[in-house]
Amino acid sequence: MNSAAPPCIVDVSREPSSVCVRLSGDANMNAVKVLGETLADVHARALVDRCPEVVVDVSRLEFINSTCFKEFLRWIAKVEIVDPSSRYRIRFRYDHRVAWQKRSLRALEHFAVGLVTVEGE
Amino acid sequence: MYVPVAERDGFPVRLTGALTNRGPCRSWRKFLLTSGSDRRTIRSEMTRPTANASAPSRDVQEKGVPSFDLLFRPSVALISIVRRFVADFYNEIVPDPDTASRLALSTHELLENAVKYSTDGDAALHVEIDPAAGTVAVRTRNRATASRIDRLQRSFAEISAAPSAAALYAQMLRRSAVQASGSGGLGLARIWAESEMTLRLVVADDEVEVHARGTIAAAE
């Protein structure tokens, strides 16, 4: 067994009616910059494309530290101030077997009621 | 201090102590064998704790509750390795996976802070579980700058003044969302709210200890 955690990988793809962001690995201090930049890019792209929804799949994310978690908060806060006519929704997908995913994402849902939804798979 | 089980100058991790009455031995050995590029074989026997002054607690010595101490040099890679090791340890000792996950989260957050703000390159972690009593204690220790200590004391003052873990967490989420950078206490609020552990700060000169205590389902 290799005890080193896998690096955080952020994969972005365009789907017919959404932008999909898939995260995997370990979102630790090494991942903060990449995650922040990626979410900024996703935000810009979603607005330009007038995308109604961004889906963030964290089901393969092993862990997220609070610094990376803040990047989600900053992103959500930016979406909150977009004019409602251009604003997109954010939907998080998580693995219901991973307890921290459920708890942390529920916190995001309560943070931005109506904007963020979460669903366990 | 415990009798060293494995120690080597320049090796990034030093583990001291060992004891345990069941599962942790297996996790312990696995960690030792995979925690660096030098995957040397360690002695297979487990040393018994000595009665020296800094042994973790009387409970550990008298009851042999599962516990361990880690002292290591800061490294982001090592934090994740330690979290995986700790998660294995919790999964072995704590029957409920949800509880084990809560404990792993809090341990990671505390340790990351200790490593991030250590001024002398060392961060120490102590974890102790008493299945019979249904309690778990996690403690990190590091040296920190005066400004970091001041920041921590303000965060703990906010924790003390908060009406509930959920209220503080909501406040910290909102604050963190607009904060450009720096530590705003989100990690501590997350531990309190998501891990359901109480927190305590102990400062002596430039040494900082953060204690987190929680409960687990007591063993039958």
Short mmCIF file of C-alpha atoms in Angstrom, two decimals, chain B residues 19 25 28 30 37 56 69 74 112 133 156 169 172 178 182 198 208 215:
data_model
loop_
_atom_site.label_atom_id
_atom_site.label_comp_id
_atom_site.label_asym_id
_atom_site.label_seq_id
_atom_site.Cartn_x
_atom_site.Cartn_y
_atom_site.Cartn_z
CA LEU B 19 1.68 0.59 23.19
CA CYS B 25 -0.11 -2.05 16.19
CA TRP B 28 1.48 1.70 13.27
CA LYS B 30 2.07 0.01 8.15
CA SER B 37 11.42 6.97 0.52
CA PRO B 56 0.85 11.17 27.37
CA ASP B 69 2.38 10.40 19.38
CA PRO B 74 6.50 20.11 8.29
CA GLU B 112 -2.24 21.29 9.11
CA ALA B 133 -15.15 5.72 28.37
CA PHE B 156 -10.90 30.90 20.57
CA TYR B 169 -19.69 27.98 11.44
CA MET B 172 -17.10 31.84 9.52
CA VAL B 178 -15.14 37.53 1.33
CA GLY B 182 -5.20 34.58 5.76
CA THR B 198 -14.86 20.80 21.76
CA VAL B 208 0.80 26.47 21.38
CA THR B 215 -17.09 11.33 22.12
#
